[in-house]
XYZ file of C-alpha atoms in Angstrom:
623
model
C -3.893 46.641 -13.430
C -5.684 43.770 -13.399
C -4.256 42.646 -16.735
C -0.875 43.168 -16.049
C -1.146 40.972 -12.768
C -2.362 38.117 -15.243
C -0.326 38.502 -17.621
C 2.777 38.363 -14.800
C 1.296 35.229 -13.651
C 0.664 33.915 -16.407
C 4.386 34.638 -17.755
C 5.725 33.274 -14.437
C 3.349 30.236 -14.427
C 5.112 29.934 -18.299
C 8.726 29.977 -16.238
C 7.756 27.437 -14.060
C 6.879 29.483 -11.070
C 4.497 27.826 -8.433
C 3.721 25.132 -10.504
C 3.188 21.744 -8.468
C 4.492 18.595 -9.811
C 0.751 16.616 -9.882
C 0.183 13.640 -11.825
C 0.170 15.605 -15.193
C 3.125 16.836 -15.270
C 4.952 14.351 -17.882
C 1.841 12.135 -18.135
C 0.968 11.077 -21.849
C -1.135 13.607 -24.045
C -3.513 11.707 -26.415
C -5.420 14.283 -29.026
C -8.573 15.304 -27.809
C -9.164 17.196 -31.189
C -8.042 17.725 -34.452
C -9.461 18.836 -37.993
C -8.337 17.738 -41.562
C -6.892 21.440 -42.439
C -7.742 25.304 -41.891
C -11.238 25.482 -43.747
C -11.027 27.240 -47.062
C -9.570 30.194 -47.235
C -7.337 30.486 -44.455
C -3.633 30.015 -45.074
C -0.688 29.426 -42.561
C 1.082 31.646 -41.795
C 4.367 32.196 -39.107
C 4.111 30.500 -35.674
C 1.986 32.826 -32.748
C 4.593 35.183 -31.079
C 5.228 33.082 -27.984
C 3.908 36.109 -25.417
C 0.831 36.693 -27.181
C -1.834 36.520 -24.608
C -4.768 34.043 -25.703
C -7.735 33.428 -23.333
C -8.459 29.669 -23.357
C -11.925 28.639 -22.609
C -12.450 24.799 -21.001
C -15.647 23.496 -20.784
C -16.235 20.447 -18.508
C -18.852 17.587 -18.991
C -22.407 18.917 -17.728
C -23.159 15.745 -15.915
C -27.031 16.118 -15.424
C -27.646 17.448 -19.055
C -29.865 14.868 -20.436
C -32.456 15.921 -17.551
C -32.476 19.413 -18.575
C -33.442 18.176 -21.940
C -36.162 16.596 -20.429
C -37.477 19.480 -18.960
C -36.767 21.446 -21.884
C -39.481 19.093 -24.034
C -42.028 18.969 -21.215
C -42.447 22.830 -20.294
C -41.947 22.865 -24.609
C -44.845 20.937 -25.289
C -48.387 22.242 -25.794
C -49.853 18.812 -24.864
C -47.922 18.262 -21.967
C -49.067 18.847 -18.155
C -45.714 21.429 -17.658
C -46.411 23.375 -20.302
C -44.800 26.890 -19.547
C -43.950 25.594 -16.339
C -39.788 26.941 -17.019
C -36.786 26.158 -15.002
C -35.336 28.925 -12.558
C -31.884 29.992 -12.832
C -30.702 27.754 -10.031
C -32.491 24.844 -11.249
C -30.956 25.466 -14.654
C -27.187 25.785 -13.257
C -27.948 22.462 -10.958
C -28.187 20.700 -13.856
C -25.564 22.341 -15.977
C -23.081 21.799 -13.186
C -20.122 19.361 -13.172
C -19.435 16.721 -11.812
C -16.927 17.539 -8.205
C -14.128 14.841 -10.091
C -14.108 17.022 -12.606
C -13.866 19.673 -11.119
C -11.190 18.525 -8.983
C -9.459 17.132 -12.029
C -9.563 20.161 -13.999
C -8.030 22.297 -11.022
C -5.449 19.828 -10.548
C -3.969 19.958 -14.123
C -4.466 23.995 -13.805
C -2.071 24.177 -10.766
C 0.314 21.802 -12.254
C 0.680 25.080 -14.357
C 0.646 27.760 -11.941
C -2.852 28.382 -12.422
C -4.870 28.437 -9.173
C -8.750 29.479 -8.095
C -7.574 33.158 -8.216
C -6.630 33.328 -11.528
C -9.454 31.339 -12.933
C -12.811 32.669 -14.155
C -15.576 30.271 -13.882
C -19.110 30.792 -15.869
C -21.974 30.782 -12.910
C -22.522 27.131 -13.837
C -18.966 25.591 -13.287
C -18.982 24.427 -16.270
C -16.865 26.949 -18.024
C -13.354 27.924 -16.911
C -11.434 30.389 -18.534
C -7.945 31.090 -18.273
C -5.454 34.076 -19.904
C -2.286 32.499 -21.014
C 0.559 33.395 -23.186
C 0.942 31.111 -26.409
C 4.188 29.283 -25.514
C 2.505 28.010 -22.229
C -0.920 27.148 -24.173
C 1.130 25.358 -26.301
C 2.714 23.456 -23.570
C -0.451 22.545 -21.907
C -2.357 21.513 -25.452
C 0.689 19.810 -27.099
C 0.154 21.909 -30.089
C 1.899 24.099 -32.131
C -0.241 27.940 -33.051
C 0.244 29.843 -35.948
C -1.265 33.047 -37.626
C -3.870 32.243 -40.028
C -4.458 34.851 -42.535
C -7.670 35.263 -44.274
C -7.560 35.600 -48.084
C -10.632 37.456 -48.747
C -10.866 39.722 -46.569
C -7.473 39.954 -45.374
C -8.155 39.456 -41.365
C -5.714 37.318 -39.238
C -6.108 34.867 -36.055
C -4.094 32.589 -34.160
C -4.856 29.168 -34.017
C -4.074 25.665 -34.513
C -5.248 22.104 -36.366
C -4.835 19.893 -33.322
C -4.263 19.694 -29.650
C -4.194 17.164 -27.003
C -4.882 16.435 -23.314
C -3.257 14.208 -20.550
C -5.546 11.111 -21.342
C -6.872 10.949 -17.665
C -8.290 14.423 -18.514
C -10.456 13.644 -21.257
C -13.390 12.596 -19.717
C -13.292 15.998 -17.739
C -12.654 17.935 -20.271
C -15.097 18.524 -23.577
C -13.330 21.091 -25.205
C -11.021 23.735 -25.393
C -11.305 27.268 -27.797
C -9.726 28.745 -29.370
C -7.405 25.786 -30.816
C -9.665 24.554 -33.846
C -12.265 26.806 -34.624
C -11.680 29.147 -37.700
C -15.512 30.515 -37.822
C -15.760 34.507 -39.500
C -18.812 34.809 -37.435
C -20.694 37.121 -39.917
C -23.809 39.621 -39.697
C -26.472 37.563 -41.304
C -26.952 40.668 -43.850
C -27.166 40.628 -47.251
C -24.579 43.090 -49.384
C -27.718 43.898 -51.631
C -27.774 47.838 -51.164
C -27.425 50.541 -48.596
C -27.712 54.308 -49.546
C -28.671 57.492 -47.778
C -31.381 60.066 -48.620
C -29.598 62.003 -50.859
C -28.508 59.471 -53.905
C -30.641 56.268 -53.687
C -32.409 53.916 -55.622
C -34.382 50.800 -54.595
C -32.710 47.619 -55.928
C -35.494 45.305 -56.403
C -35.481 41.532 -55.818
C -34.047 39.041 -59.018
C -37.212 38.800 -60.895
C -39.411 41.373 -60.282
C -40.149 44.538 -61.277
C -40.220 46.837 -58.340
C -39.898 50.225 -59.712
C -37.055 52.276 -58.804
C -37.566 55.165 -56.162
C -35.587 57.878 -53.973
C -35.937 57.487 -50.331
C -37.320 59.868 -48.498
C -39.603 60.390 -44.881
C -42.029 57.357 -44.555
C -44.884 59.904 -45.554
C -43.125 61.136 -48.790
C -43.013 57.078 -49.420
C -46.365 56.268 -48.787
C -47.708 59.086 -51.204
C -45.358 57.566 -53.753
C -47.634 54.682 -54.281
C -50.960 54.597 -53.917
C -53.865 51.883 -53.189
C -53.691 48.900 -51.295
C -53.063 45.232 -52.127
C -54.354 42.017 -50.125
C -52.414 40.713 -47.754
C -51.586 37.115 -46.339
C -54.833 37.341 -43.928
C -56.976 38.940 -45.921
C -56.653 42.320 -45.125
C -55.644 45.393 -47.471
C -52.500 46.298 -47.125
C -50.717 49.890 -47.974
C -49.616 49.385 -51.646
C -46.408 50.720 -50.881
C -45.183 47.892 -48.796
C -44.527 45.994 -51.662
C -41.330 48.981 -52.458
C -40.590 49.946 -48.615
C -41.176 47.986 -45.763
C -41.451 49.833 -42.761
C -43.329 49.243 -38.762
C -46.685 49.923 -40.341
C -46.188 47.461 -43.234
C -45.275 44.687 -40.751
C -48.329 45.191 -38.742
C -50.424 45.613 -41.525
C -49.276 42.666 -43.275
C -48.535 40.128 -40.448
C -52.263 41.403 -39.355
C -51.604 43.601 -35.768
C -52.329 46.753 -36.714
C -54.097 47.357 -33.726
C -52.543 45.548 -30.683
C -51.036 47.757 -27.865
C -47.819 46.119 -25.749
C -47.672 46.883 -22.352
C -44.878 48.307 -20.492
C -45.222 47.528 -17.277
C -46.358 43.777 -16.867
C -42.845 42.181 -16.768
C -42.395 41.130 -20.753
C -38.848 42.278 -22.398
C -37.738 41.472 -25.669
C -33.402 41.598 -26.462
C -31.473 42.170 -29.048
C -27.642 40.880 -29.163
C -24.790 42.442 -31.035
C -21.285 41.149 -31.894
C -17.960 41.810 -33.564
C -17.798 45.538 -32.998
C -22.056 46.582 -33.474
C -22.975 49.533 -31.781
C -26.652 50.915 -31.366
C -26.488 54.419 -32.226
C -29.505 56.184 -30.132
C -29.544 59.258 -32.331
C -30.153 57.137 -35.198
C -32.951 54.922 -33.394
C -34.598 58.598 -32.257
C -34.553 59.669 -35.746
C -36.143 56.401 -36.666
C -38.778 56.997 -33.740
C -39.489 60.540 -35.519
C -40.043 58.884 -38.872
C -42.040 55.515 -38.455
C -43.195 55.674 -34.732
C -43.372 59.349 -33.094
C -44.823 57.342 -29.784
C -41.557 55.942 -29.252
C -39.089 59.297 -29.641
C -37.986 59.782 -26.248
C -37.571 56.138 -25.274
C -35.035 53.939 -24.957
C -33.294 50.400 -24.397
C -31.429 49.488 -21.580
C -27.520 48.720 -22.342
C -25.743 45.423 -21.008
C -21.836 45.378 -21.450
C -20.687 41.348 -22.226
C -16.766 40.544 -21.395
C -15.989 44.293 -22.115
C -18.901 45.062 -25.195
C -18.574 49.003 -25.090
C -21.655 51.631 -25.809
C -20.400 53.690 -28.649
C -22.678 56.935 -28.947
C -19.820 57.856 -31.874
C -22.003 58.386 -34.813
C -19.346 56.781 -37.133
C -19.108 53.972 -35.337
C -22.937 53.308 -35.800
C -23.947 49.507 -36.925
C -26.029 49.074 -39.694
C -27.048 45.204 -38.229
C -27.159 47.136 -34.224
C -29.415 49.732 -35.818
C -31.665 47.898 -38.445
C -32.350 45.180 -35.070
C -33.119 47.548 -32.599
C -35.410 49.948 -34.318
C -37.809 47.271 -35.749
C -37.462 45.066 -32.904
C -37.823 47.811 -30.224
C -40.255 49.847 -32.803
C -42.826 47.413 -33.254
C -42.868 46.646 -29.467
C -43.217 49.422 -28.139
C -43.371 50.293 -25.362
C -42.673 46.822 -23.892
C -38.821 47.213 -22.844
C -35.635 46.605 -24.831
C -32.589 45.101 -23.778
C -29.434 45.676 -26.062
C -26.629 43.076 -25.718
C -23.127 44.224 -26.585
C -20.591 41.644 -26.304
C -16.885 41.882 -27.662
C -15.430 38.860 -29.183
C -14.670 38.920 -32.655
C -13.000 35.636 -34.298
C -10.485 37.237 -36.779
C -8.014 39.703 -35.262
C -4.304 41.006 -35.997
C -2.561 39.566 -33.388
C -0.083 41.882 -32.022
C 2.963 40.524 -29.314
C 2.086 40.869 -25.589
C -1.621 42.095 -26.728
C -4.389 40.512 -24.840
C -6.481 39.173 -27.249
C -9.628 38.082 -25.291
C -11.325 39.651 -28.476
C -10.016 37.048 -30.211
C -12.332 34.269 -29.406
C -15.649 33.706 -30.893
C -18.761 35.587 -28.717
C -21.361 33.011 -27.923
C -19.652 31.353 -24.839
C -19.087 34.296 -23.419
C -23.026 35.824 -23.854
C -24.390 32.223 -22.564
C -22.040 32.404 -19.720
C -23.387 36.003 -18.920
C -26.654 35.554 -19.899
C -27.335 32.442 -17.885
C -26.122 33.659 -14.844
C -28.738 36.289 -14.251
C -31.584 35.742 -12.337
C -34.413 37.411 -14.794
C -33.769 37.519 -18.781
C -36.013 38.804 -21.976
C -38.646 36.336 -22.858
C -37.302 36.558 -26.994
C -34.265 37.244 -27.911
C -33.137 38.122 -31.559
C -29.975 37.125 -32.983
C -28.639 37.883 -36.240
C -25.272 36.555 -36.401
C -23.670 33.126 -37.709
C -21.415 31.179 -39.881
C -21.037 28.415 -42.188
C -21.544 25.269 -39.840
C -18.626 23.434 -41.117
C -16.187 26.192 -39.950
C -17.226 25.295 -36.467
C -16.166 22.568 -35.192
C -18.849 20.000 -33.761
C -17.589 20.028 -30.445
C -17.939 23.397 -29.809
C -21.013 23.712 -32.009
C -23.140 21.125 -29.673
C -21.741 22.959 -26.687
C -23.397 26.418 -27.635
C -26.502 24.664 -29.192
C -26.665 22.958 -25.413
C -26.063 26.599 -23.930
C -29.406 27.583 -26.028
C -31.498 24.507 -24.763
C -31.263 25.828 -21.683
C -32.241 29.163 -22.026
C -35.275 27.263 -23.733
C -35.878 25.601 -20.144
C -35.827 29.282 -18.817
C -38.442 30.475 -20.661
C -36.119 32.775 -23.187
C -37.264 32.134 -26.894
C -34.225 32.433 -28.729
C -34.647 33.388 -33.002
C -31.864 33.790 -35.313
C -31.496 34.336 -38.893
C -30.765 31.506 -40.861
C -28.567 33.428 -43.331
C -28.083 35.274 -46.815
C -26.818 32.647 -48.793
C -29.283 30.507 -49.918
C -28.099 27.057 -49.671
C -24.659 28.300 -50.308
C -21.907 30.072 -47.768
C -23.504 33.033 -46.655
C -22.205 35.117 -49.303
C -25.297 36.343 -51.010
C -24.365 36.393 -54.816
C -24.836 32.746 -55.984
C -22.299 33.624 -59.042
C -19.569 34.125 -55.936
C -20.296 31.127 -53.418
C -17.434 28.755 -52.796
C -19.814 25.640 -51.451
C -17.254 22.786 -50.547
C -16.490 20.442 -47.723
C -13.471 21.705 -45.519
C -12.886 17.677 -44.669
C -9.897 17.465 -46.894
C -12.667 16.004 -49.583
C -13.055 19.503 -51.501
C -16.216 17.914 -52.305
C -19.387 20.238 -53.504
C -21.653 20.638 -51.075
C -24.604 23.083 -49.783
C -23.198 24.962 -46.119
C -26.094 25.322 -43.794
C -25.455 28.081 -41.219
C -24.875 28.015 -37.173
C -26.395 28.240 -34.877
C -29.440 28.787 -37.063
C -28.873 24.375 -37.074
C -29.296 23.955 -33.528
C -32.280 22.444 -32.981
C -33.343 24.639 -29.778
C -33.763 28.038 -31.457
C -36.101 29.220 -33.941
C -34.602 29.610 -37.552
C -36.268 32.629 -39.253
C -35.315 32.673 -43.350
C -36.929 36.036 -45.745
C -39.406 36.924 -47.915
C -40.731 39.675 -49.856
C -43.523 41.481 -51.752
C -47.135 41.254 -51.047
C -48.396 38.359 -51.811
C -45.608 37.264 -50.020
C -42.832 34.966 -52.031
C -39.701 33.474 -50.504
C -36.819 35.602 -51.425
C -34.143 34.606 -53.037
C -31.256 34.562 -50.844
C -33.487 33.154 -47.751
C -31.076 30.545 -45.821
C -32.058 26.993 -45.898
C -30.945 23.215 -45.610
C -30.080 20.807 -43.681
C -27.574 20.693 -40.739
C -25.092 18.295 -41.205
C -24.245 18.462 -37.187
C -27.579 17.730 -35.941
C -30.050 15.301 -36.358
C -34.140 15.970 -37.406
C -35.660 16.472 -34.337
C -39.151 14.463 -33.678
C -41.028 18.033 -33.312
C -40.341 18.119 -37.196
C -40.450 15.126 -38.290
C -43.253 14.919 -40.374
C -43.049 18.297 -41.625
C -39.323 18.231 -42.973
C -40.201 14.683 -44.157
C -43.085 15.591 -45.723
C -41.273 18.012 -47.782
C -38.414 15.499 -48.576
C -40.959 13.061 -50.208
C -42.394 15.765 -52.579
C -38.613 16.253 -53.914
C -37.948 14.231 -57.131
C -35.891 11.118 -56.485
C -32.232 11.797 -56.672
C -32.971 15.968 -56.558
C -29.027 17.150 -55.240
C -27.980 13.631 -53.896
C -25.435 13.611 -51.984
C -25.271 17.951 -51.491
C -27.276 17.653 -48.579
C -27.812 15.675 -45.079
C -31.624 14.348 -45.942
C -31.275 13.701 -41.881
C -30.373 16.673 -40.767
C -32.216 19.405 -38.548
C -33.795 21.513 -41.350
C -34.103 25.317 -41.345
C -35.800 27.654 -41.586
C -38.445 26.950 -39.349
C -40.727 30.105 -39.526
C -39.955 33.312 -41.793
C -41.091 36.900 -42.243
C -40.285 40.591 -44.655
C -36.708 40.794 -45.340
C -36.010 43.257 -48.492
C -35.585 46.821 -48.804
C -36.677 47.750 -44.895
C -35.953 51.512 -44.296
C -33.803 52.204 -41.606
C -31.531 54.810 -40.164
C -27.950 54.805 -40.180
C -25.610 57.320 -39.648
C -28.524 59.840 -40.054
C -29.341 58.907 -42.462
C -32.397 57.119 -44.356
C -31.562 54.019 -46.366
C -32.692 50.652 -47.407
C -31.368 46.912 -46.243
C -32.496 43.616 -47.013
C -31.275 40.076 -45.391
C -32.675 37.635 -42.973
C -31.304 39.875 -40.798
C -34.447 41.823 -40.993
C -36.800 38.746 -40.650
C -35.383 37.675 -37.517
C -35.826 41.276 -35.429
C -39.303 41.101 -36.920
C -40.577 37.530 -35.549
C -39.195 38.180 -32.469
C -41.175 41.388 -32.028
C -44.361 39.455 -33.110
C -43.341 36.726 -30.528
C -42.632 39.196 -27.614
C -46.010 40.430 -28.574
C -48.010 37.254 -28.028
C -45.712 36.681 -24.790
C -47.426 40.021 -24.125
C -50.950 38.919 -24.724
C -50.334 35.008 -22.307
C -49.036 37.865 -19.384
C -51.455 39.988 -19.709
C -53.959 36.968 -19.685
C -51.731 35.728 -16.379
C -50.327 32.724 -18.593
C -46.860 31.964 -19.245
C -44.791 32.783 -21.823
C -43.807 30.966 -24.621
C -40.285 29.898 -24.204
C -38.906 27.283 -26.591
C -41.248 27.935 -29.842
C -40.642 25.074 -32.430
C -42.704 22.369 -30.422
C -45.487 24.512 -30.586
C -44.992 25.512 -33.923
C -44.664 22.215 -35.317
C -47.590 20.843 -33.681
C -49.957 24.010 -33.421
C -48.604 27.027 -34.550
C -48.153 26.167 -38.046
C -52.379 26.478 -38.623
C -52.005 30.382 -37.742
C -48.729 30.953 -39.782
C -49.138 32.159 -43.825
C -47.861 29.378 -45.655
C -45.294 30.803 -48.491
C -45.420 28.423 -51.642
C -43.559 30.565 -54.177
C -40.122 31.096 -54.430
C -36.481 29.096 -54.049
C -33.416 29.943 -52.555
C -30.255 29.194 -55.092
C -26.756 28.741 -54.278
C -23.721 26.238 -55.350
C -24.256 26.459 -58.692
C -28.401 24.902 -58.539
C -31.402 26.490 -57.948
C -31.917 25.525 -54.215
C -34.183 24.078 -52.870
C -38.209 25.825 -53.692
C -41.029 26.840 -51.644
C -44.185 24.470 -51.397
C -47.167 24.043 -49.281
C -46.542 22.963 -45.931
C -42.794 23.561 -44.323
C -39.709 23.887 -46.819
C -36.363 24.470 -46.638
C -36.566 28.152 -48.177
C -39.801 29.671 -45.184
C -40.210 26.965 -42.714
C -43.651 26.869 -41.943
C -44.271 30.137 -42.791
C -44.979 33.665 -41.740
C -46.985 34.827 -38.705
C -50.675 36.186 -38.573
C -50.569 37.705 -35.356
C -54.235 37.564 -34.394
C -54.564 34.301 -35.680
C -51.289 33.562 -33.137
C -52.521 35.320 -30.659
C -56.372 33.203 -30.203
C -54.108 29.860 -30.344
C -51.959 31.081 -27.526
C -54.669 32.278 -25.459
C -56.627 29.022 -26.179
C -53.448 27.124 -24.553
């Protein structure tokens, strides 16, 4: 019901009906945005069926932003007097809010449409409207023509266009509108390596190496399989079958908490967020429980629903990223709660006439606007989800990255994986990466991933084995959006000094924010999907893990009555680096080099490192 009554408004706003005249209405558009082409890959198709229902997002200017940036670095910084001391939700919308002009403005040019308070959906903030809106009148407000973009490769389609503009006296009240110019494929960061069941599997090892081949089986039937124990990054002996099947014990063994015990009732949550269609299968994550931690069977994570994200219990409809993130993340933590985040919103679509197509648009937006509105939020958050920076545009790329800042100034620290690809596109065969500039240039180039680039989350890339080496298809670079900020500074430039002169000119942003900043295990981790036991590999698998180890040391500073961690790289950069396990082997190829390698001290393949937990944990309590 309540789509059809926006979709009749929105056809009669399209007619004309109870539109006011204003002083838009035959003002001047001037092009607030515009990009060279569709990135590669796309191709044009027909124009947008004129009904088709799109939901246009507006964001306005966030006029007291730079403050909240402030904060952000002071209750960041180790050193600093706030330290830990986070913003509240109100404080954080106060200075996320817009200006009242703007405001003003922006309803204004709405009505002069036929769009009025009631049919508007504003984030908690203000600083997000959203309106439904059949093509033919989007295209009228924007000045822009839409068309059907069709994927190549994989075949998906999406309505969008190159260019739109604004009444000029709206651009400083406006910062952007999606979806006009974005063409991201938003991607699980998970690498294609191999999934099988119980029944016909065999271990693919790591490029390199010379895991031996073995048939999956219960965690116990694994362990037998290979016996002794190796030394692991702190010193302590490790199962030797950890270097064929990673599982809960192998992380604690090897990131050295074998023995710490979460709480569940002292207030400390760790989430988990899922997109483009992921569901968490709980029959899979009990069988999981009954395999790796029998503690845990019985237990489970609460479920929040973003802009319609549904609960599928359907076995079928099981997620291999949903499932592989909740069952380590919620696994190792145990039995601190979990919170699963399901929001729908998934870029590429097959636009049908008269169909809403809220779906449509890309996720993040939508999960800031939810999450930021509630009073009390997980203290990490683990996101494994991205795509190739340059497919974003900046606008809306700085937006989101500004959307994770100030969850930072909450107290939430936000991980995500910084992607398969190496330094390539994401896709995790280097033989198959197409690494060019979508500026019109077609020039070769390395493709960082987003929002792993934003400089206010924690960028988590893989390794493997024990000794631990970087793996080979660990994301890593340099963000060609955003600048190096001063918390690693010395460390990225460090690393850039070591590199022979002229090493991939002109491939990279020597600038740029570089990732990863941190990393941890991500090759053949034994899961369950679809009932059944099988193997995965991807930084998908490193990110779930940090964040458990970080939602354990938020654990620990409770439990101690401190405060949590929050945003991590300050602290990392300046401190935590001392208690990670540098990684100094390895390299991460892609675009037709050998990436870029692992060397003492932070580089572009593991960050800093991976974490020794009891090491962490003495630091933290010391602070």
């Amino acid at each position: 019901m309540r789509f059809s009554l926006l979709l009749g408004l929105s056809l009669s706003a399209a007619l004309g009906a109870h539109a006011t005249p204003g002083p838009y209405k035959g003002c001047e558009h001037k092009v607030k945005e515009s990009i060279y082409s569709a990135p590669r890959g796309w191709i044009k198709g027909s124009p947008a069926p004129p009904n088709q229902i799109i939901e246009l997002k507006i964001a306005l200017p966030q006029s007291n932003f730079h403050v909240l940036k402030q904060h952000l670095w002071e209750v960041s910084d180790p050193e600093h007097a706030r330290y830990g001391v986070h913003l509240s939700k109100e404080e954080t919308e106060a200075l996320m809010a817009p200006h009242d002009t703007s405001i003003d403005a922006v309803n204004e040019w709405l009505a002069s449409h036929g769009f009025y308070e009631e049919h508007l959906i504003r984030s908690s903030a203000k600083d997000w409207v959203t309106i439904r809106v059949p093509v033919s009148l989007a295209e009228e407000m924007l000045n822009t023509t839409y068309h059907v973009y069709h994927h190549a490769k994989s075949g998906d389609s999406i309505i969008r266009t190159t260019s739109y503009s604004l009444p000029e006296i709206l651009h400083e009240h406006i910062e952007l509108i999606q979806p006009t110019t974005m063409f991201a494929r938003f991607k699980a960061m998970k690498s294609t390596l191999h999934w099988a069941g119980t029944s016909s599997f065999a271990s693919t090892p790591v490029p390199g190496t010379k895991s031996a081949p073995h048939r999956a089986g219960s965690s116990a039937l694994l362990s037998s399989s290979v016996s002794g124990t190796v030394t692991g990054p702190a010193g302590n002996q490790v199962d030797a079958s950890c270097n064929i099947t990673i599982t809960l014990s192998c992380l604690r063994q090897i990131y050295n908490a074998v023995d710490y015990n979460t709480s569940a009732t002292n207030g400390n949550k760790i989430g988990i967020t899922a997109y483009i269609g992921e569901y968490a299968n709980i029959a899979d994550l009990e069988m999981f429980y009954q395999n790796q931690n029998p503690a845990a069977y019985g237990s489970n994570f609460t479920f929040l629903s973003v802009n319609g994200g549904i609960n599928s219990q359907v076995l079928g409809d099981a997620g291999m990223e949903a499932n592989l993130d909740t069952q380590f993340a919620f696994g190792l933590t145990y039995p601190t709660p979990g919170t699963f985040y399901s929001t729908n919103g998934t870029p590429p679509s097959q636009p049908d006439a008269m169909a809403t197509s809220a779906a449509d648009n890309e996720p993040y937006s939508y999960w800031l606007d939810y999450v930021l509105s509630q009073p009390t939020l997980p203290q990490a958050i683990s996101t494994s989800y991205g795509d190739d920076e340059q497919t974003v545009p900046y606008t809306f790329a700085s937006r989101i990255c500004d959307g994770f800042a100030a969850l930072g100034a909450r107290g939430v620290s936000v991980i995500f994986s910084s992607g398969d690809g190496g330094v390539g596109d994401g896709d995790p065969d280097p033989a198959t990466q197409e690494c060019y500039t979508n500026d019109g240039r077609n020039a070769t180039a390395f493709v960082p991933e987003f929002p792993s680039t934003c400089p206010y989350v924690t960028s988590v890339g893989g390794t493997f084995s024990v000794p631990e080496q970087a793996v080979f298809f660990s994301g890593g670079g340099f963000s060609n959006y955003f600048l190096r900020p001063d918390y690693q500074e010395v460390a990225v430039q460090t690393y850039l000094d070591k590199l022979a002169p002229g090493t991939y000119e002109g491939l990279y942003n020597p600038y740029g924010r570089g990732i990863p900043d941190v990393a941890a295990q991500s090759h053949n981790f034994l899961m369950v999907f679809m009932g059944e036991l099988g193997y995965v590999a991807g930084t998908s698998c490193s990110a779930p893990t940090f964040a458990a180890f970080v939602s354990m040391l938020n654990d620990a500073r409770i439990e101690a009555k401190k405060p949590t961690l929050g945003f991590l790289n300050p602290f990392l950069y300046s401190k935590g680096y001392t208690a990670l396990n540098d990684i100094t082997e390895g390299n991460n190829p892609g675009c037709g080099t050998q990436g870029f390698n692992a060397t003492t001290g932070w580089d572009a393949v593991t960050g800093l490192g991976t974490p020794n937990f009891e090491k962490l944990k003495e630091l933290v309590l010391a602070m």
